[in-house]
Amino acid sequence: MTDINKCNTCGRWGANLQDNLFTKGSAGRRGVMPPTWRGDTLDYDLPADLRRDEPCDLPALSEQDVMRHYTGLSVLNHHIERGLYPLGSCTMKYNPRINERIAALPGFTTLHPEQDETDIQGLLCALTLLQDALCEITGFDACSLQPAAGAHGEFLGMLTIRAFHLANGDDHRVDVLIPDSAHGTNPASVVMTGMKPVTIASQPDGRLDLAALREAVGPNTAGIMITNPNTLGLFETDIVEVARVVHEAGGRLYMDGANMNAILGKAKPGHMGFDVVHLNLHKTFSTPHGGGGPGAGPICVTEELAPFLPGPDIVQVDGVYGLAGDEGGERPSIHAFYGNIGVCLRALAYILRLGGDGLTRVAERAVLNANYLRKRLEDILQVEHADGCLHEFVATGKDWKDLYGVRTLDIAKRLLDYGVHAPTIYFPLIVEEAMMIEPTETESRETLDAFVEIMREIRREAEESPELLHEAPLITPVSRLDEAGAARKPDLSWYGPCNCG
Ligand SMILES: Cc1ncc(COP(=O)(O)O)c(C=O)c1O
């Protein structure tokens, strides 16, 4: 029989990504022996035409077979448990296992969303604690936990600003200013709300251009979306003045808080003049992410915008929690029930375990690690806007391209051969051959030093044998994929051809 793990053409082991459980095992083998039913014949009303005539042809496997199968699958991809994952803007940090245990407590996992409010008092209390903690962290007055991702939070935040302007009769306010360094989801979210993104160029130092901003604001300004620190890892030092200019023009300020890891406990968006922020719980607050799993992008807002948040609200009357506040249906929710609760519970566990001092140390170490790495890589990688960064920095592979004909994509792919996930590449768009590197606070100095040595070795390879880098990765189960195709048209069949041909 063909070994499903070995490609018939190239002979590479593990080449067929879809390891086939259905060809494994042997008739009669068992992992678990369920007890024999000794009661009366079960009476169930499944229609006869839906019943099987013969037992389903399931693989017969031992517990060990199953364990090896899934462990094998789990290591085909790089992940944070395997090694360094310095993906800029994505904060791929270690997720403490205690968060998983807390989110998995039966008191949470056995609840049904339709259950009576009196039965979910503990959950409502936990969600209230989280909302309060996020307001405290961000310096705002109200919070909605409903958004299921950062982009969803942006969408809700912009809807909130839009609803505020509409309530004031300002339906002409549709222009949303966005710096050209922004994450692509920012303009996309604005378009989804029916408003119009207006790009403003950054200054040569990578920060927002105040003069360009002053020119761009006007009577149609709905607001501005700013990532702070921005996607170059730089703090927007003029933020208070930016807030003054935008508020004076009648607009509101949205902060993309995906980079909150850098400023936890140090600076609060609410104190900088922002009106709304979204947080990526699945980044800063340590829920596992990647691969499209559930996330949460709650937003926090000022008192002025609170009436425009989606309902229902969690309220507490005489010590009893309940859901109320949208009886007229004027504040439609944007997520079924109360949001992605499991993610929220993990974030709450993380926040409570660290406390204010712990969260502050997270930011301090994230910034320290990024600056350490930036400095140590100085003779290997050119860093753009190198005047000190916060939690991440952006390097350029432009000189590698000019000198050796090696592109940033080649470096990223070669890193996989060394057991390191690539940084974020080709973003932000304003940096040529960009490599955005975010080591996070959970990596040790030895890991960072090892990364430096790997990059040094790859630079040597680029100089001596650039063709090696063009072919990388060489030892992963699959080589270069059509990444957009893989995401949009995934082939989930279990017989997968090796991509060698
Ligand atoms: C700066 C920034 N904003 C927004 C987002 C969107 O977050 P999500 O992927 O959860 O939708 C990201 C995620 O990559 C980001 O890095």
XYZ file of C-alpha atoms and ligand atoms in Angstrom:
517
model
C 0.000 0.000 0.000
C 1.221 3.519 -0.774
C 2.496 5.258 2.285
C 0.389 8.326 2.473
C 3.200 10.196 4.193
C 5.681 9.674 1.401
C 5.411 11.264 -2.008
C 5.683 8.744 -4.872
C 7.406 11.298 -7.081
C 9.917 13.066 -4.864
C 10.070 10.476 -2.096
C 9.924 13.151 0.556
C 8.511 12.044 3.895
C 5.616 14.054 5.202
C 5.104 15.393 1.705
C 1.444 14.537 1.608
C 0.181 17.056 4.054
C -3.146 15.377 4.654
C -1.975 12.469 6.768
C -4.648 9.850 6.183
C -6.204 8.484 9.331
C -8.520 6.352 7.230
C -5.765 4.146 5.852
C -4.280 3.501 9.263
C -5.110 0.914 11.839
C -6.314 -2.629 11.594
C -9.749 -4.229 11.906
C -10.710 -4.865 15.490
C -8.064 -2.627 17.049
C -9.407 -0.436 19.817
C -8.331 2.541 21.871
C -11.272 2.526 24.216
C -13.670 -0.261 25.093
C -17.014 1.312 25.903
C -19.082 -0.666 28.386
C -21.695 -2.937 26.821
C -25.216 -1.606 27.079
C -27.176 -3.847 29.386
C -30.413 -1.909 29.633
C -33.572 -2.122 27.584
C -33.453 -1.616 23.844
C -33.123 2.067 23.148
C -36.199 3.650 21.735
C -35.298 6.502 19.392
C -37.229 8.076 16.603
C -34.620 8.458 13.837
C -36.550 7.839 10.585
C -35.804 4.450 9.044
C -34.426 5.953 5.814
C -31.771 7.809 7.779
C -30.550 4.729 9.607
C -27.482 2.808 8.453
C -27.835 -0.704 7.150
C -24.238 -1.436 8.008
C -21.820 0.011 10.525
C -19.837 3.036 9.356
C -16.379 2.229 7.993
C -14.395 4.044 10.659
C -10.673 3.471 11.165
C -9.855 1.046 13.954
C -6.975 2.481 15.923
C -5.262 2.193 19.248
C -5.023 5.201 21.532
C -1.341 5.474 20.638
C -2.108 5.498 16.887
C -4.520 8.369 17.393
C -2.100 10.239 19.615
C 0.696 9.934 17.055
C -1.599 10.929 14.243
C -2.686 14.179 15.874
C 0.727 14.980 17.296
C 2.135 14.464 13.793
C -0.407 16.818 12.303
C 0.229 19.415 14.984
C 3.900 19.743 14.071
C 3.436 20.107 10.320
C 2.934 23.831 10.838
C 5.130 26.139 12.816
C 3.462 27.374 15.991
C 4.352 29.250 19.141
C 4.790 26.018 21.123
C 7.459 24.912 18.603
C 9.581 28.010 18.489
C 10.013 31.730 18.052
C 7.188 33.440 16.168
C 8.244 37.091 15.775
C 5.248 38.107 13.667
C 5.037 41.900 13.788
C 1.711 43.469 14.687
C 0.407 40.058 15.707
C 1.882 39.617 19.192
C 2.395 35.871 19.017
C 3.348 35.345 22.644
C 3.163 32.462 25.046
C -0.355 31.773 26.253
C -0.233 30.638 29.878
C -2.038 27.324 30.271
C -3.867 28.470 33.367
C -6.016 30.663 31.101
C -7.142 27.521 29.289
C -8.036 25.768 32.516
C -10.062 28.697 33.741
C -11.950 29.121 30.472
C -12.649 25.381 30.552
C -14.178 25.330 34.043
C -17.458 23.409 33.834
C -19.291 26.407 35.333
C -18.524 28.191 32.057
C -18.425 25.420 29.477
C -21.671 23.727 30.465
C -23.736 26.890 30.121
C -26.166 27.306 27.267
C -26.485 30.801 25.792
C -30.285 30.602 26.055
C -30.103 29.799 29.758
C -31.960 32.036 32.155
C -30.002 35.016 33.456
C -30.356 33.735 36.993
C -28.295 30.683 35.955
C -25.433 32.669 34.431
C -24.674 35.045 37.283
C -21.037 33.884 37.529
C -20.459 34.402 33.820
C -22.092 37.843 33.830
C -19.972 38.776 36.840
C -16.799 37.617 35.002
C -17.735 39.598 31.894
C -18.425 42.693 33.990
C -15.024 42.308 35.655
C -13.410 42.109 32.224
C -15.255 45.172 30.921
C -14.186 47.125 34.015
C -10.577 45.967 33.665
C -10.441 46.933 29.979
C -11.902 50.369 30.772
C -9.285 50.810 33.495
C -6.466 49.728 31.156
C -7.597 52.031 28.345
C -8.898 54.994 30.372
C -12.455 54.802 29.027
C -15.951 54.647 30.477
C -17.823 51.868 28.680
C -17.007 48.644 26.883
C -18.599 46.207 24.458
C -17.216 42.688 24.399
C -19.167 41.680 21.311
C -16.663 42.066 18.429
C -15.102 38.758 17.419
C -11.839 40.154 16.005
C -9.791 43.316 15.758
C -11.312 44.168 12.394
C -14.784 43.549 13.837
C -13.929 45.967 16.661
C -12.845 48.568 14.107
C -16.123 48.085 12.284
C -18.122 48.508 15.496
C -16.022 51.493 16.595
C -16.623 53.267 13.309
C -20.343 52.391 13.437
C -20.410 53.938 16.906
C -18.796 57.152 15.665
C -21.164 57.175 12.674
C -24.216 56.702 14.951
C -23.000 59.601 17.122
C -22.736 61.932 14.104
C -26.121 60.828 12.777
C -27.718 61.487 16.171
C -26.334 65.032 15.957
C -27.764 65.496 12.468
C -24.254 65.381 10.969
C -24.914 62.808 8.277
C -22.468 64.588 5.959
C -19.562 63.570 8.204
C -18.255 60.589 6.281
C -14.530 61.249 5.820
C -12.258 59.146 8.004
C -8.584 60.100 7.937
C -6.130 57.203 8.021
C -2.315 57.406 7.936
C -0.673 55.473 5.095
C 1.121 53.249 7.608
C -2.200 51.778 8.815
C -3.188 48.142 8.801
C -5.336 47.283 5.770
C -8.318 46.460 7.946
C -8.642 50.158 8.912
C -9.775 51.504 5.530
C -11.732 48.299 4.878
C -13.712 48.735 8.112
C -14.468 52.335 7.231
C -15.794 51.336 3.816
C -17.996 48.667 5.448
C -19.733 51.367 7.493
C -20.537 53.386 4.385
C -17.978 56.077 5.223
C -14.957 57.100 3.169
C -11.287 56.508 4.035
C -8.981 59.458 3.304
C -5.276 58.591 3.345
C -2.776 60.966 4.907
C 0.898 60.519 4.178
C 3.359 59.901 7.024
C 6.374 62.121 7.635
C 9.802 60.817 6.622
C 10.372 59.811 10.273
C 7.385 57.429 10.005
C 5.044 59.413 12.236
C 1.794 61.157 11.397
C 2.196 64.403 9.469
C 0.500 67.186 11.457
C 0.593 69.626 8.542
C -1.087 67.070 6.261
C -3.656 66.425 8.967
C -4.489 70.121 9.363
C -5.003 70.319 5.632
C -7.191 67.224 5.498
C -9.682 67.979 8.303
C -12.874 69.806 7.445
C -16.635 69.919 7.904
C -17.034 66.399 6.471
C -14.531 64.830 8.847
C -16.106 61.989 10.804
C -12.879 61.141 12.556
C -9.418 59.678 12.351
C -8.110 56.135 12.874
C -4.651 55.920 14.370
C -2.584 52.994 15.525
C -0.474 54.049 18.482
C 2.270 52.948 18.612
C 1.979 52.846 14.844
C 2.832 49.929 12.625
C 6.478 51.003 12.520
C 6.580 50.483 16.277
C 6.812 54.249 16.861
C 4.802 56.227 19.372
C 2.819 59.071 17.817
C 4.352 61.822 19.915
C 2.000 64.532 18.587
C -1.096 62.639 19.609
C -2.454 65.294 21.988
C -2.220 67.945 19.279
C -3.751 65.537 16.739
C -6.687 65.025 19.110
C -7.112 68.780 19.523
C -7.153 69.376 15.753
C -9.625 66.570 15.032
C -11.959 67.429 17.919
C -11.936 71.090 16.946
C -13.104 70.025 13.474
C -15.949 68.016 15.081
C -14.413 64.593 14.409
C -13.759 61.735 16.817
C -10.574 59.728 17.315
C -10.389 55.977 16.911
C -7.369 54.086 18.175
C -6.466 50.757 16.643
C -5.250 49.118 19.855
C -3.783 45.996 18.249
C -0.389 47.238 19.458
C -1.493 47.753 23.068
C 1.159 45.263 24.205
C 3.642 48.131 23.963
C 1.938 50.531 26.332
C 0.020 48.449 28.873
C 0.155 50.199 32.234
C 2.198 53.033 30.732
C -0.233 55.077 28.679
C -4.000 55.083 28.253
C -5.695 55.903 24.938
C -8.485 57.672 26.848
C -5.892 60.062 28.298
C -4.325 60.746 24.902
C -7.549 62.202 23.536
C -8.982 59.136 21.802
C -12.727 58.463 21.894
C -12.722 54.759 20.991
C -10.176 51.960 21.091
C -10.369 48.318 20.119
C -8.179 45.734 21.788
C -7.142 42.428 20.325
C -7.680 40.084 23.265
C -6.206 37.317 21.120
C -2.910 39.193 20.925
C -2.226 41.438 23.901
C -4.230 39.382 26.364
C -2.761 36.058 25.439
C -5.443 33.978 23.795
C -3.955 31.574 21.273
C -4.468 32.777 17.744
C -3.443 32.143 14.194
C -5.134 29.848 11.773
C -8.366 31.792 11.958
C -9.490 30.579 15.380
C -11.915 32.593 17.496
C -10.710 35.987 18.664
C -12.193 38.976 20.417
C -11.827 42.662 19.612
C -13.768 44.513 22.336
C -14.075 48.265 22.097
C -13.920 50.803 24.916
C -15.419 54.266 24.488
C -15.955 57.599 26.198
C -19.140 58.386 28.121
C -20.296 60.469 25.158
C -20.220 57.474 22.795
C -21.484 54.880 25.309
C -25.182 55.280 24.307
C -24.280 54.124 20.792
C -22.750 50.790 21.797
C -24.714 47.704 20.781
C -27.112 46.204 23.289
C -27.853 44.495 25.512
C -25.786 45.769 28.446
C -24.834 43.721 31.434
C -26.435 45.475 34.390
C -26.347 44.835 38.105
C -29.314 45.658 40.309
C -29.207 44.847 44.029
C -26.327 42.489 43.474
C -28.099 40.541 40.724
C -26.759 40.619 37.166
C -28.982 40.841 34.141
C -29.054 41.850 30.480
C -30.957 44.993 29.639
C -30.940 48.267 27.795
C -32.029 47.545 24.280
C -35.680 46.779 24.620
C -36.545 48.965 21.605
C -33.963 47.143 19.445
C -32.325 50.453 18.480
C -28.832 49.259 19.347
C -28.648 45.993 17.410
C -25.994 43.592 18.553
C -23.193 42.611 16.180
C -22.561 39.135 17.546
C -24.774 36.284 18.635
C -25.323 36.341 22.392
C -22.494 38.084 24.280
C -19.421 37.635 22.073
C -16.682 34.983 22.007
C -16.905 34.182 25.699
C -14.052 31.672 25.842
C -11.621 34.291 24.573
C -12.957 36.857 27.048
C -12.503 34.444 29.957
C -8.919 33.698 28.976
C -8.198 37.432 28.832
C -9.762 37.974 32.250
C -7.667 35.160 33.732
C -4.537 36.697 32.214
C -5.322 40.205 33.479
C -6.249 39.106 37.004
C -3.200 36.887 37.322
C -0.788 39.641 36.263
C -2.505 42.600 37.903
C -1.581 46.178 37.091
C 2.112 45.758 37.930
C 2.383 42.577 35.913
C 0.765 44.161 32.862
C 3.150 47.094 33.122
C 6.076 44.662 33.159
C 4.670 43.007 30.033
C 4.992 46.301 28.158
C 8.424 47.073 29.618
C 9.830 43.680 28.620
C 8.173 43.691 25.205
C 9.826 47.039 24.481
C 13.145 45.933 25.964
C 13.183 42.740 23.874
C 12.356 44.610 20.667
C 15.070 47.196 21.230
C 17.617 44.539 22.204
C 16.920 42.605 19.030
C 16.895 45.738 16.876
C 20.299 46.728 18.191
C 21.793 43.247 17.885
C 20.602 42.898 14.288
C 22.070 46.246 13.283
C 24.964 44.836 11.210
C 22.715 42.253 9.516
C 19.458 44.054 8.788
C 18.827 47.698 7.996
C 16.183 49.085 10.299
C 13.890 51.818 9.091
C 13.209 54.742 11.395
C 15.741 53.462 13.895
C 15.284 56.173 16.512
C 14.130 53.776 19.199
C 11.087 51.590 18.853
C 8.455 50.269 21.186
C 7.345 46.621 20.977
C 8.323 46.022 17.339
C 10.489 47.433 14.597
C 10.505 47.380 10.822
C 13.586 46.296 8.924
C 14.083 46.448 5.184
C 15.596 43.774 2.977
C 16.289 46.345 0.246
C 20.075 46.044 0.511
C 19.854 42.213 0.357
C 17.836 42.579 -2.839
C 20.309 45.028 -4.378
C 23.427 43.148 -3.292
C 22.443 39.485 -3.638
C 19.144 39.422 -5.541
C 17.530 37.909 -2.461
C 14.109 39.188 -1.499
C 12.435 39.512 1.871
C 10.153 36.618 0.923
C 13.230 34.394 0.449
C 14.567 35.335 3.895
C 11.174 34.651 5.443
C 10.983 31.223 3.812
C 14.535 30.304 4.794
C 13.818 31.136 8.440
C 11.318 28.257 8.451
C 14.160 25.838 7.743
C 15.807 27.084 10.914
C 12.660 26.474 12.978
C 11.657 30.113 13.274
C 8.458 31.615 11.954
C 8.971 34.521 9.599
C 8.330 38.071 10.725
C 5.440 39.919 9.087
C 6.637 40.772 5.593
C 5.800 43.459 3.032
C 3.917 45.434 5.683
C 3.716 48.314 6.385
C 3.415 49.187 2.728
C 5.462 52.359 3.105
C 8.674 50.370 3.699
C 10.262 48.585 0.747
C 10.941 44.863 1.302
C 9.591 45.276 4.831
C 10.154 42.844 7.681
C 8.211 43.735 10.793
C 9.681 42.017 13.819
C 7.936 41.657 17.192
C 9.729 39.323 19.582
C 7.275 39.875 22.493
C 8.051 39.814 26.189
C 7.828 36.045 26.584
C 11.024 35.248 24.667
C 14.282 34.817 26.560
C 17.554 36.543 25.779
C 19.018 33.212 24.583
C 16.199 32.825 22.055
C 16.748 36.350 20.771
C 20.497 35.730 20.512
C 19.850 32.499 18.622
C 17.611 34.408 16.209
C 20.405 36.906 15.573
C 22.809 34.069 14.755
C 20.277 32.485 12.393
C 19.846 35.794 10.578
C 23.628 36.150 10.354
C 23.889 32.681 8.855
C 21.112 33.424 6.350
C 22.917 36.613 5.324
C 26.039 34.535 4.713
C 23.998 32.115 2.608
C 22.522 35.028 0.657
C 26.000 36.256 -0.132
C 27.470 32.856 -1.048
C 24.578 30.865 -2.509
C 21.514 33.027 -3.103
C 19.837 30.227 -5.120
C 19.464 28.286 -1.865
C 17.292 31.056 -0.499
C 15.223 31.225 -3.665
C 14.316 27.579 -3.135
C 13.662 27.732 0.600
C 12.064 26.302 2.607
C 13.764 22.998 1.973
C 12.792 20.865 4.956
C 9.178 21.748 5.624
C 6.403 19.322 4.579
C 5.378 21.682 1.791
C 7.449 24.355 0.139
C 6.112 27.601 -1.324
C 2.356 27.661 -1.354
C -0.167 29.779 -3.122
C -1.048 31.395 0.193
C -4.047 33.367 -1.038
C -5.355 30.263 -2.818
C -4.814 28.124 0.279
C -6.878 30.540 2.354
C -9.625 31.091 -0.201
C -9.912 27.641 -1.765
C -8.637 25.246 0.884
C -8.402 21.621 -0.186
C -9.645 19.731 2.827
C -9.711 16.274 1.247
C -7.502 13.752 2.977
C -5.720 12.583 -0.161
C -3.508 15.502 -0.929
C -0.910 15.463 -3.663
C 2.609 16.521 -2.827
C 3.354 19.874 -4.398
C 6.739 18.732 -5.692
C 5.479 18.457 -9.256
C -2.543 46.991 13.628
C -3.639 45.985 13.415
N -4.908 46.410 13.345
C -5.924 45.556 13.172
C -5.729 44.207 13.037
C -6.904 43.297 12.799
O -7.088 42.370 13.830
P -7.784 40.966 13.534
O -6.808 40.151 12.763
O -8.088 40.390 14.871
O -9.037 41.248 12.753
C -4.431 43.711 13.090
C -4.183 42.271 12.908
O -3.338 41.789 12.264
C -3.358 44.618 13.287
O -2.106 44.181 13.354
